[in-house]
Coordinates of C-alpha atoms in Angstrom, one line a residue:
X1 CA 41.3 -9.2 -11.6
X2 CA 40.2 -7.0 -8.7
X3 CA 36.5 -8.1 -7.8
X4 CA 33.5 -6.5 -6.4
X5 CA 30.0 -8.7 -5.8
X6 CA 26.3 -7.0 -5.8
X7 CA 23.0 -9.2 -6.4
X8 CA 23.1 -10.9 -9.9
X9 CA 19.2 -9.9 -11.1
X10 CA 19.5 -10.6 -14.6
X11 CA 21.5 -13.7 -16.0
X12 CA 24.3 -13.7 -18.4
X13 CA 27.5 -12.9 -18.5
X14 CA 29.1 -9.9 -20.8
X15 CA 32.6 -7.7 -20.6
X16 CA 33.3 -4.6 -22.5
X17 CA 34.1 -0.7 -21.9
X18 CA 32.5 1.5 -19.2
X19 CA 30.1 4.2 -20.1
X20 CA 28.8 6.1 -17.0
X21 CA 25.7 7.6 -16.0
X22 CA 25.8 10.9 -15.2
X23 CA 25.3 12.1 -11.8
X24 CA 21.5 13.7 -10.4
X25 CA 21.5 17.1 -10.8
X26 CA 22.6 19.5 -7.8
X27 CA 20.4 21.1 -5.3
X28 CA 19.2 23.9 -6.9
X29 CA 19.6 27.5 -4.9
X30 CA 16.2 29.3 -3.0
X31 CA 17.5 32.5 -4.2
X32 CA 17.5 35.0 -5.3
X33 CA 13.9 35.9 -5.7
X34 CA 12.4 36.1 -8.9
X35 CA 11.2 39.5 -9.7
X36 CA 8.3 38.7 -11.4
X37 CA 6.7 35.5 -9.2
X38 CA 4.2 34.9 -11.8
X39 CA 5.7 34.4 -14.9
X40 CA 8.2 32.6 -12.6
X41 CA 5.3 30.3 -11.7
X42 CA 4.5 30.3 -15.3
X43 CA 7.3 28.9 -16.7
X44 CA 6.9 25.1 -14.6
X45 CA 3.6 23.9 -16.0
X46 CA 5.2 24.4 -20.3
X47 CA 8.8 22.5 -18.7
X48 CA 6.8 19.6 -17.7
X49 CA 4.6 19.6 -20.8
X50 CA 8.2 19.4 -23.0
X51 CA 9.3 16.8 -21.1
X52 CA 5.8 14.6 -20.9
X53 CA 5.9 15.5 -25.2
X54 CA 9.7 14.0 -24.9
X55 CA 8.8 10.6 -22.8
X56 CA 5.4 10.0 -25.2
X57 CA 7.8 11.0 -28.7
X58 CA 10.1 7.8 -26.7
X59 CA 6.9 5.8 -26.0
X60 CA 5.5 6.0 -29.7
X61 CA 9.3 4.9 -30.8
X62 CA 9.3 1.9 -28.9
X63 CA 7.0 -1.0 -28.0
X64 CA 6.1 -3.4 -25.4
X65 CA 7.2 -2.9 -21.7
X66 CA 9.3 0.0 -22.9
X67 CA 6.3 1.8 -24.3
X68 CA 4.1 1.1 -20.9
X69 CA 7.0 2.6 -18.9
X70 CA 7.7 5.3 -20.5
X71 CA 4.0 6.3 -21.0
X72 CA 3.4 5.9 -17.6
X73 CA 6.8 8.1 -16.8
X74 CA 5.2 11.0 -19.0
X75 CA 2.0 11.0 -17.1
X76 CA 3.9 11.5 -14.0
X77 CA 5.6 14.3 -15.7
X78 CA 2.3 16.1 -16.2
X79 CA 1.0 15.3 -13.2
X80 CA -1.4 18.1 -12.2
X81 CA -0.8 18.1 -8.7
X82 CA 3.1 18.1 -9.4
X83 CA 2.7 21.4 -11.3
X84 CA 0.6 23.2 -8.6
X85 CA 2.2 22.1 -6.0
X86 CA 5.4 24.0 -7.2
X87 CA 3.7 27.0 -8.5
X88 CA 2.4 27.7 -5.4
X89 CA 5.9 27.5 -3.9
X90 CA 6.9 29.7 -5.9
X91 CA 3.8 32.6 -5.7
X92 CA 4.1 32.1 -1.5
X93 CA 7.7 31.7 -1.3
X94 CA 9.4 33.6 -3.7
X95 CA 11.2 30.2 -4.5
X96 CA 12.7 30.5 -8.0
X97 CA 11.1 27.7 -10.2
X98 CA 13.9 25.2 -10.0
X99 CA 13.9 25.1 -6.2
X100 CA 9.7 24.8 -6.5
X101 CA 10.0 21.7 -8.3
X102 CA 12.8 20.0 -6.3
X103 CA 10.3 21.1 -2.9
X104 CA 7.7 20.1 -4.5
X105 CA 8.8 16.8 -5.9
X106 CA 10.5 16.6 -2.4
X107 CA 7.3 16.2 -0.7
X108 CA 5.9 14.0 -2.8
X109 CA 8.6 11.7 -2.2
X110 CA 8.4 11.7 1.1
X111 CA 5.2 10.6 0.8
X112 CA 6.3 7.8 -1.1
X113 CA 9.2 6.8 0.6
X114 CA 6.7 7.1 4.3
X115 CA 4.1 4.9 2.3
X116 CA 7.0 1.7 2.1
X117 CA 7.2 -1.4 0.2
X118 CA 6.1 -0.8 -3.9
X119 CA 5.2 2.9 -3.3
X120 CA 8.7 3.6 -2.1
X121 CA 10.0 2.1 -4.9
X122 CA 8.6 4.7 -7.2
X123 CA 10.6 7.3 -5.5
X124 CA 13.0 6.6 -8.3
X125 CA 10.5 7.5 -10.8
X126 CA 9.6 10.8 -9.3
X127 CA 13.2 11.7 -8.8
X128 CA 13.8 11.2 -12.5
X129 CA 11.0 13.8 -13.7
X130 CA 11.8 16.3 -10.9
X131 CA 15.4 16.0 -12.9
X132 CA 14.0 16.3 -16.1
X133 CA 11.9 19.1 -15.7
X134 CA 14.7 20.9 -14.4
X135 CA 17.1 20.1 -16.4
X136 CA 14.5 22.0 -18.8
X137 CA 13.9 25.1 -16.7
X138 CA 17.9 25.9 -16.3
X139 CA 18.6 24.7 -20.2
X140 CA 20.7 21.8 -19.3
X141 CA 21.1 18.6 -20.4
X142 CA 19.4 16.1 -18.2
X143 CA 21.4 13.4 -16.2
X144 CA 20.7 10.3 -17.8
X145 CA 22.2 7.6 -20.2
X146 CA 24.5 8.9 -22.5
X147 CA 24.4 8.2 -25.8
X148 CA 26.0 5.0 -26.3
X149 CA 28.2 5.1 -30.1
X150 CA 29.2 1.2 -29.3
X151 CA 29.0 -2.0 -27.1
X152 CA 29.6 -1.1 -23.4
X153 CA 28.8 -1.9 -20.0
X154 CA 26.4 0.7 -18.4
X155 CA 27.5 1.3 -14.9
X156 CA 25.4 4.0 -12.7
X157 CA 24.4 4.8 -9.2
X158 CA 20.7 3.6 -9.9
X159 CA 18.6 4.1 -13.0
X160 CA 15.3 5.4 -13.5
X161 CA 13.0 3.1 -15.3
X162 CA 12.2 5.6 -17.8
X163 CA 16.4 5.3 -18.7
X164 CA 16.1 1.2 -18.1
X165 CA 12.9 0.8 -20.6
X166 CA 15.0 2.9 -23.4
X167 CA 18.2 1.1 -23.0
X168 CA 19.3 -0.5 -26.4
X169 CA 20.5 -4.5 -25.7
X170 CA 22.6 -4.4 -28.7
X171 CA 24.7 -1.3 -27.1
X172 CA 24.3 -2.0 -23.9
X173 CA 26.2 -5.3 -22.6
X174 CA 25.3 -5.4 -19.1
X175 CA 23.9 -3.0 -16.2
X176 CA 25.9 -2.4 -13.0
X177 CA 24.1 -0.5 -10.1
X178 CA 26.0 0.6 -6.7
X179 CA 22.0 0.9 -5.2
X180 CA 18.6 -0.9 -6.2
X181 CA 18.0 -4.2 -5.2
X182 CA 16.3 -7.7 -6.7
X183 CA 13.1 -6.0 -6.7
X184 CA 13.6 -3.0 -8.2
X185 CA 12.8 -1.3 -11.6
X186 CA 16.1 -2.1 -12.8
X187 CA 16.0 -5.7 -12.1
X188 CA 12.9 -6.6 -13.8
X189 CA 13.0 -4.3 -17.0
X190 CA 16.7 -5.6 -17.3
X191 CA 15.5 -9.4 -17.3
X192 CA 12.4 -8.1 -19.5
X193 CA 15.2 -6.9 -22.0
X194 CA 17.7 -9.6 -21.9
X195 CA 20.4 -7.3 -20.4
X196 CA 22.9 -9.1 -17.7
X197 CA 22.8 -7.0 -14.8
X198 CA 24.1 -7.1 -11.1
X199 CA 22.5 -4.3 -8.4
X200 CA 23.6 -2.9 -5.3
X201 CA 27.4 -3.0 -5.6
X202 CA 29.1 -1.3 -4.1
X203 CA 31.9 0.8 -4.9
X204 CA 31.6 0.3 -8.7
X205 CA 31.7 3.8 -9.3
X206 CA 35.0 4.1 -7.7
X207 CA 36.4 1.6 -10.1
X208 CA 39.0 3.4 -12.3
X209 CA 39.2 0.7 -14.8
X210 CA 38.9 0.8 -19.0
X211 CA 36.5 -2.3 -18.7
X212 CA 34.5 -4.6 -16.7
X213 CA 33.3 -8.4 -16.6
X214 CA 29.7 -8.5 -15.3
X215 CA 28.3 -11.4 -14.0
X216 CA 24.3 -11.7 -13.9
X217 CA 24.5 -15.2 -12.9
X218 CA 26.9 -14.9 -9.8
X219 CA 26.8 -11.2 -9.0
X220 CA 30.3 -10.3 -9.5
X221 CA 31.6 -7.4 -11.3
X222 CA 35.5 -7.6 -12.4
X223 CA 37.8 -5.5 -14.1
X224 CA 38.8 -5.9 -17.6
X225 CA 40.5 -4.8 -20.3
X226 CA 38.2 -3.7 -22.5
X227 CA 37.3 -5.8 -24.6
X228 CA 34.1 -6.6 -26.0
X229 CA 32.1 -10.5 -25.1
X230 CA 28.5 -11.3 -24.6
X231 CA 28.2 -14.6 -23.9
X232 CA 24.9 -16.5 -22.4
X233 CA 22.9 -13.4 -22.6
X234 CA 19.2 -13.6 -21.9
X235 CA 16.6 -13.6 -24.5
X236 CA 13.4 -11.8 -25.2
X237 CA 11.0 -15.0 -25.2
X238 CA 7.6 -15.0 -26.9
X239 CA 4.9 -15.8 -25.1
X240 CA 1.3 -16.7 -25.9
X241 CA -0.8 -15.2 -22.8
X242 CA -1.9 -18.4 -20.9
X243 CA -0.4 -19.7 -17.6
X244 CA 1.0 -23.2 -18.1
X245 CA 3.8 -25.7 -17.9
X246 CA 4.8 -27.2 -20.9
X247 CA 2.7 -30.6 -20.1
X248 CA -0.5 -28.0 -19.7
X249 CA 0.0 -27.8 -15.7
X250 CA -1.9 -24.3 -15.4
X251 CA 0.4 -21.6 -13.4
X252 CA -1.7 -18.7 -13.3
X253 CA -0.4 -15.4 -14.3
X254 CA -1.5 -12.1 -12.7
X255 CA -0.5 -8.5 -12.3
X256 CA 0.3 -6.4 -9.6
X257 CA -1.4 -3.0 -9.8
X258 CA -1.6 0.3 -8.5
X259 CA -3.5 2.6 -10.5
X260 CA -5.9 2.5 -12.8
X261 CA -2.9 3.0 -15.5
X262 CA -1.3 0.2 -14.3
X263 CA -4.2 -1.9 -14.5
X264 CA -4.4 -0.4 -18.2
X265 CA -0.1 -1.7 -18.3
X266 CA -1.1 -4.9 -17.0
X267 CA -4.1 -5.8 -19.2
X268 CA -2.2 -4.9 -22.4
X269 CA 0.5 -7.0 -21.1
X270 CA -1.8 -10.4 -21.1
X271 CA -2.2 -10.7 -17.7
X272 CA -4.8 -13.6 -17.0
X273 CA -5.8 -11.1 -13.6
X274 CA -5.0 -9.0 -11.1
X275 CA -3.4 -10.9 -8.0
X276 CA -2.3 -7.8 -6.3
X277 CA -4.5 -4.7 -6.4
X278 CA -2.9 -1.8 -3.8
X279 CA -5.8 -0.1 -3.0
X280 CA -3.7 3.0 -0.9
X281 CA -3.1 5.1 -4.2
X282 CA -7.2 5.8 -3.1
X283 CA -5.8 7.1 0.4
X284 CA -2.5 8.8 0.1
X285 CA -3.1 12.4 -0.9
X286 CA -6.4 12.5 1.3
X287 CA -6.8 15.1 4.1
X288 CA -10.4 13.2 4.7
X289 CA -10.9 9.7 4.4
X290 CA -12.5 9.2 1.2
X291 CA -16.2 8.4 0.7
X292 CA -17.3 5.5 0.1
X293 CA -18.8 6.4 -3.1
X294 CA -15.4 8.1 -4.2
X295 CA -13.5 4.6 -3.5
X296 CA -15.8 2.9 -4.9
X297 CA -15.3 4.9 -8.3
X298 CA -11.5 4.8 -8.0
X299 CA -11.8 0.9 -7.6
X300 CA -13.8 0.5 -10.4
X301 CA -11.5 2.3 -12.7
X302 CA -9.1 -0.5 -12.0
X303 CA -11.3 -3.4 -11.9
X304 CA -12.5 -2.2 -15.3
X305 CA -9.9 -4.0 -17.8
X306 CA -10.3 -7.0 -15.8
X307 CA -14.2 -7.3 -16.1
X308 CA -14.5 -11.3 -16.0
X309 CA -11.4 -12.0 -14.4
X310 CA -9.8 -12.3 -11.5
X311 CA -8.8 -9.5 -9.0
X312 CA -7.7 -9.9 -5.7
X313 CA -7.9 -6.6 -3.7
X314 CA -5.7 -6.1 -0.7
X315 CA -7.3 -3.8 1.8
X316 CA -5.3 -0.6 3.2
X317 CA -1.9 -1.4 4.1
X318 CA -1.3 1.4 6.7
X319 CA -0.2 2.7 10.1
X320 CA 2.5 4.9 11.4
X321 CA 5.4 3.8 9.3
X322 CA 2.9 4.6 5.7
X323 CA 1.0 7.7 7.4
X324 CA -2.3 8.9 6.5
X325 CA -3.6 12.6 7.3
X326 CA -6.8 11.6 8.1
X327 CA -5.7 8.5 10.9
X328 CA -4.2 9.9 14.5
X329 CA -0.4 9.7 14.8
X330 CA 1.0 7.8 16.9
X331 CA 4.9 7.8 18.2
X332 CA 6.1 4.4 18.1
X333 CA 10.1 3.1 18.4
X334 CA 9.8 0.7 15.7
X335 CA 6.7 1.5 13.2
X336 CA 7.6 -1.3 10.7
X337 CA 6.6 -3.9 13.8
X338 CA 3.6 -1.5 15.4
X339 CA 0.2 -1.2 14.4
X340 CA 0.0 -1.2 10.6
X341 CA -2.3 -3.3 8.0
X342 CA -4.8 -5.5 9.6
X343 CA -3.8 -4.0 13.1
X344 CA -5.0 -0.2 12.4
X345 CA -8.6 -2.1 11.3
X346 CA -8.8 -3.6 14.9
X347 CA -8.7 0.1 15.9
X348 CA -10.8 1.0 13.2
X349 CA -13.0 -1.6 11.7
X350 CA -15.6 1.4 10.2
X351 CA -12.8 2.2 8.3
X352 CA -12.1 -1.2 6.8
X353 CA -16.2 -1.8 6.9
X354 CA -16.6 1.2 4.4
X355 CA -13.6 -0.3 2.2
X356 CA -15.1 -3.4 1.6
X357 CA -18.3 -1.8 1.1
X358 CA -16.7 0.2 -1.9
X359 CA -14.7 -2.6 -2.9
X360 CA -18.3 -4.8 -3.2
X361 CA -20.0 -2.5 -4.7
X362 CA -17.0 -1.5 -7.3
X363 CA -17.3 -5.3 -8.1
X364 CA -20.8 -5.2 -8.7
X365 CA -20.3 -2.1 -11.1
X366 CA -17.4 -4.0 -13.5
X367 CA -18.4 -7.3 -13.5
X368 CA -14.7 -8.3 -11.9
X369 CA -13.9 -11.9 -10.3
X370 CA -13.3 -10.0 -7.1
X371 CA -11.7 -11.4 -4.1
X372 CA -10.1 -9.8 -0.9
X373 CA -7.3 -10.2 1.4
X374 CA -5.6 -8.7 4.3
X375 CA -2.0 -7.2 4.6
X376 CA 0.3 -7.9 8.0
X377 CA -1.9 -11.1 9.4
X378 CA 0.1 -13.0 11.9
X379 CA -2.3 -15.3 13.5
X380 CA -5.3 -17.3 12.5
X381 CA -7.5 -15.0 15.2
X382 CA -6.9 -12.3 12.6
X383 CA -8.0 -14.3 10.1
X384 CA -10.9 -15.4 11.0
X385 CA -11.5 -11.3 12.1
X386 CA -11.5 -10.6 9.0
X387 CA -13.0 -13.1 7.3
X388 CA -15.8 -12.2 8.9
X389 CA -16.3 -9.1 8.4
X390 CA -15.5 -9.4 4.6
X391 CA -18.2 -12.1 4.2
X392 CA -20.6 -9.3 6.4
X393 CA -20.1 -6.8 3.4
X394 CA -20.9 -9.3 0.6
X395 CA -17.6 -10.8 -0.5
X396 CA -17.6 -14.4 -1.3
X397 CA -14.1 -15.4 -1.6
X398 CA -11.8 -13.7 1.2
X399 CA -7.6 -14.4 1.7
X400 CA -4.6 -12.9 3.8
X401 CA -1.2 -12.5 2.8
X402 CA 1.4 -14.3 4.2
X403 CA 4.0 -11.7 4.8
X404 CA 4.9 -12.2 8.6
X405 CA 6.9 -15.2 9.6
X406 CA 4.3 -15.9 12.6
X407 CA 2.0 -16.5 9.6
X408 CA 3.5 -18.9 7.3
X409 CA 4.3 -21.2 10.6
X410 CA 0.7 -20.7 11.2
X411 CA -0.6 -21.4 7.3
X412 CA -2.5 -24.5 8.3
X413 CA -4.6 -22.7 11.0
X414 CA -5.0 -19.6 8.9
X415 CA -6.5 -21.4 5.7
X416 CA -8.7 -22.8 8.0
X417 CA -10.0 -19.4 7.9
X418 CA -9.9 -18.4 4.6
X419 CA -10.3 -19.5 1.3
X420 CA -6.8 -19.0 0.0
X421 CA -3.5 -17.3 0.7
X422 CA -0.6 -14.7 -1.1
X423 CA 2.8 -14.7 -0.1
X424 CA 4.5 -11.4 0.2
X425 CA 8.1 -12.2 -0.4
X426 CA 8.9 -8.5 -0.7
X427 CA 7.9 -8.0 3.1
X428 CA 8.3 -11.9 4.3
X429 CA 12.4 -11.7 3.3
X430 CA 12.8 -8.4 5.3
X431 CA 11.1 -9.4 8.2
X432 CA 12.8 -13.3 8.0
X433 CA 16.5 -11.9 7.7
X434 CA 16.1 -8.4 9.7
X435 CA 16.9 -6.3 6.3
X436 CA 15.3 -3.4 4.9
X437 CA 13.8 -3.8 1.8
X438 CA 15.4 -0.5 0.8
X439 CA 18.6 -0.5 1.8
X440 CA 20.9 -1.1 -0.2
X441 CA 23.6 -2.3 1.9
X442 CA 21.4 -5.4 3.3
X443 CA 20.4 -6.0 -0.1
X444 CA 21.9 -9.6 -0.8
X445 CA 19.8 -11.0 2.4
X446 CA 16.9 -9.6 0.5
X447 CA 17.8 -12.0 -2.8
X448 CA 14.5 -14.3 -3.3
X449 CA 16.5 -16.8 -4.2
X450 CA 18.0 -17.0 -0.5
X451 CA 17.0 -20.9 0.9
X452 CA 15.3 -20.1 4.6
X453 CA 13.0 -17.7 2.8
X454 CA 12.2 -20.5 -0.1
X455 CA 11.7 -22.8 3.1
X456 CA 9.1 -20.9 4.3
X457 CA 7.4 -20.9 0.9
X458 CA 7.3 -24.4 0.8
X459 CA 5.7 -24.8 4.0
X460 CA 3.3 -22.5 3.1
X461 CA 2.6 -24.3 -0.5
X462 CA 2.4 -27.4 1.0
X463 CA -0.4 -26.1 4.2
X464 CA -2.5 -24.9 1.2
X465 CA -2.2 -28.3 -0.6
X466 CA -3.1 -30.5 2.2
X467 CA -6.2 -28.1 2.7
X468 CA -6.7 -28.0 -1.5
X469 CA -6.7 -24.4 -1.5
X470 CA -4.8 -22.3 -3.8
X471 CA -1.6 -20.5 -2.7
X472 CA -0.2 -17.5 -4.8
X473 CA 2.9 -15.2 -4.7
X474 CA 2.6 -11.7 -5.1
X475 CA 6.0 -10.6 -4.6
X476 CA 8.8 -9.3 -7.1
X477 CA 10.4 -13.2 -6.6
X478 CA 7.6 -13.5 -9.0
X479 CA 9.0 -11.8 -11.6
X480 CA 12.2 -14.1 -11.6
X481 CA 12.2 -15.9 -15.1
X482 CA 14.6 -18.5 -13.7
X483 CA 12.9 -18.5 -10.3
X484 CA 9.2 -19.3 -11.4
X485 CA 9.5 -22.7 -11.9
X486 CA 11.3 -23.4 -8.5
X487 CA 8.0 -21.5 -7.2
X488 CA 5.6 -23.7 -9.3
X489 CA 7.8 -26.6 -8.2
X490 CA 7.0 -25.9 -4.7
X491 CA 3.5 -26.2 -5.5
X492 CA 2.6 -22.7 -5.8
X493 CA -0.4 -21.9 -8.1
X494 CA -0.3 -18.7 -9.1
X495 CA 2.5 -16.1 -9.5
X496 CA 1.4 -11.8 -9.7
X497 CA 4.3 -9.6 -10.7
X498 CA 4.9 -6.5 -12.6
X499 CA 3.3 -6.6 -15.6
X500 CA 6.8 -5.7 -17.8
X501 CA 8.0 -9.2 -16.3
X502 CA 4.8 -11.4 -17.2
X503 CA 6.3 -12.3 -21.1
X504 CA 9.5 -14.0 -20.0
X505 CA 8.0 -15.6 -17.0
X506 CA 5.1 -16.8 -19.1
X507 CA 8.1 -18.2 -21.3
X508 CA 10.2 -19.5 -19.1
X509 CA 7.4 -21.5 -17.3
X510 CA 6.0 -22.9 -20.6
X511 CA 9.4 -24.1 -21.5
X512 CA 9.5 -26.9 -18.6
X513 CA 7.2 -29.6 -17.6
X514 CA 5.6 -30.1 -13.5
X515 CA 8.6 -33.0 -12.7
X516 CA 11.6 -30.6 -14.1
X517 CA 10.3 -27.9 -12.1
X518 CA 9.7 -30.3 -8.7
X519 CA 13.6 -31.1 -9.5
X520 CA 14.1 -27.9 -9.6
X521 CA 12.6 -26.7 -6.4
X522 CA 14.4 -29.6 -4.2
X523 CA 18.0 -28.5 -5.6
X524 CA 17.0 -25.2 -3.6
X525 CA 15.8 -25.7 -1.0
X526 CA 19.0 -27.9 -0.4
X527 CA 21.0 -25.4 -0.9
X528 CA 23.2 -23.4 1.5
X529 CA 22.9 -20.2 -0.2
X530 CA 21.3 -18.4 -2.9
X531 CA 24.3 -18.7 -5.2
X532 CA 23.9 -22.0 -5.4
X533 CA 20.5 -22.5 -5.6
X534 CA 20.5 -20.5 -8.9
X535 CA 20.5 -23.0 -11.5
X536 CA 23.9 -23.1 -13.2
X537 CA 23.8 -21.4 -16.2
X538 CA 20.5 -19.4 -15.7

């Protein structure tokens, strides 16, 4: 059998016939001009209303993390500002109403893609309604899954999560991306569903073969005959809300949130709090720097659901590789490794002075367990710069994320400073192995199962026990069912993820006791590579 090998995201293994995605839609044309530019205009805002109506008709059909993602996919379809932004194309361009909406949605991914890390990784999503809507202006069908008539293998250049969240597990065998990597949409709605699935491999598409062997477990993608097998598939676990192992060793599980629909997502999902709030939703789309009083209303609306409970707020995560219009440009080589996160406050502590103000005072309003921590700290100077100035605005417990390497060697030092700390794995793999979180050629060095990134974990876990403070992760590695115990093993003691992943996590942890997971943990960190420090058979 001729082989291919991606990043096994999902476990399980399955074989059967190939049904393809179809491809995005072309480029639309900027001409000619419509004759009429407004009833041109006219005819985007009714194209995104059909196709919100189609995503909520979806939503209603289904439940669970399919019914959160695809109501959270229609809202983006109606998005106001999505709709104006490409009528006005088209009254002061001329553009014809297709075009609008690609430009239009254009920007707005740009904006995404500039912002990095989870924002970026909505590009997807936006991509998927610019299709959609129009699909529904030129009165074609959308690209998309096809409709599946039996068992097959679903192989496509990436998947929209809106496509992933409808995907039926009793058609679909397994999921084969040639993009998308171990922290994408794909890979956590796929575990979430039970569906083996293996992302960024490439040349899959190329494959001219009437079947394929997929491998969740190992990452490898073979050609078959055909025939149909599921064997080892995941399973949709039950779980009952609270964070523990099975002998009652708590784990606590939390949310990472963007919005205040996400925060919605998250709360209906049973998370026990919010361990990653992004607060630059607040930010992007500002000419100005918003008001204090305006953050401190957007912050509230996302503290709301989680009046009681715990929140941890990160403060902006920005500089010139996530651009803001209101913060001077600067021209550097490399932005990822210039001044971003903590660093743009040094330049500008009244700007992170009025976000914790707002972030206080949002607390105060909702009744939220509300903590804080910094983005990009590398030293324990930073720290303690920080620290500071959180405890200055009222803030009683304050935290950093670990998310540069310098950091995690530094994590005794630095939770000297603070009173706890979040690992970032999303940013601490790409910086430890020189990869782009994005890319999808470099996606295997960004596997959280990889052992010099799990290394650094443990060092970290085992600074913040030695100090008895608590340790979290906030990255997508959280959302690993098979990973979590490895984490809680280390000594981790919390674990924020997307909200879709929280029931099989919360299963998968409440199906093994502290010493299993300690076992667990040492089998890999001894390993050589993250193949084998999968468990066999997970």
């Amino acid at each position: 059998m001729t082989g291919l090998r991606g990043v096994g995201v999902s476990p399980g293994r399955a074989r059967g016939p190939v049904a393809v995605v179809a491809a995005d839609l072309p480029e639309p044309a900027s001409g000619p001009a419509p004759g009429d530019l407004a009833a041109e205009a006219g005819r985007i805002g009714p194209a995104a209303a059909k196709v919100a109506a189609r995503l909520s008709d979806r939503a209603r059909s289904v439940s669970g993390d399919a019914r959160s993602v695809l109501a959270t996919t229609a809202a983006m379809a109606e998005d106001p500002a999505l709709v104006q932004a490409a009528e006005r194309l088209v009254t002061e361009r001329g553009l014809p109403a297709p075009r609008a909406v690609w430009e239009a949605a254009g920007q707005f991914i740009a904006a995404l893609r500039g912002a990095g890390g989870y924002l970026a990784e909505r590009v997807r999503d936006v991509a998927d309604v610019r299709d959609r809507i129009i699909a529904e202006l030129l009165g074609v069908t959308p690209p998309g899954v096809p409709e599946l008539t039996a068992p097959s293998v679903l192989v496509a250049r990436d998947l929209a999560p809106a496509d992933t969240a409808g995907l039926d597990p009793t058609l679909v065998l397994a999921l084969v991306t040639e993009e998308g990597g171990p922290t994408s949409h794909t890979a956590i709605l796929a575990r979430a569903l039970g569906i083996p699935a293996v992302v960024a491999c490439a040349g899959v598409l190329g494959l001219d073969a009437p079947g394929l062997a997929v491998d969740g477990n190992a990452g490898t993608v073979d050609i078959s005959d055909g025939t149909v097998r599921a064997a080892g598939r995941g399973s949709r676990q039950q779980w009952d809300g609270v964070g523990r192992l099975a002998d009652g060793h708590p784990i606590k599980l939390l949310a990472n949130v963007g919005s205040a629909a996400d925060a919605h997502a998250a709360a209906a999902a049973g998370a026990e709090g919010i361990g990653l709030f992004r607060t630059e939703f607040c930010y992007l789309a500002a000419t100005d720097e918003p008001t204090v009083a305006a953050q401190r209303a957007a912050y509230a609306a996302v503290l709301a659901p989680f009046a009681g409970k715990p929140v941890v707020v990160r403060t902006l995560d920005a500089g010139s590789d996530k651009p803001l219009a209101f913060l001077p440009a600067t021209d550097e080589p490399n932005p990822a490794l210039g001044v971003r996160g903590l660093r743009v406050a040094f330049q500008r502590p009244d700007l992170i002075d009025r976000q914790l103000a707002a972030v206080a005072a949002a607390a105060a309003d909702t009744g939220a367990e509300v903590s804080v921590m910094a983005p990009m700290v590398a030293t324990a100077a930073e720290a303690r710069w920080f620290a500071e100035r959180a405890r200055h605005a009222g803030i009683a417990r304050i935290g950093v994320m670990i998310e540069v390497p310098a950091a995690a060697l530094a994590a005794t030092e630095i939770l000297a400073a603070v009173d706890f700390v979040s690992i970032g794995t999303n940013d601490l793999a790409q910086y430890v192995f020189a990869a782009d979180r994005q890319l999808g050629a470099v996606a295997a060095l960004n596997d959280p199962w990889q052992p010099a990134l799990l290394r650094l974990v443990a060092m970290v876990a085992e600074a913040a026990a030695k100090a008895g403070k608590p340790a979290g992760v906030c990255g997508e590695a959280a959302a690993d069912p098979a990973l979590a115990p490895v984490l809680a093993g280390l000594g981790l003691t919390s674990l924020s993820m997307n909200p879709v992943a929280l029931p099989p996590v919360g299963a998968a942890l409440a199906g093994v006791d502290l010493n299993a997971c300690r076992d667990r943990a040492k089998a890999a960190l001894a390993a050589t590579d993250p193949e084998t420090a999968r468990p066999q058979g997970e």
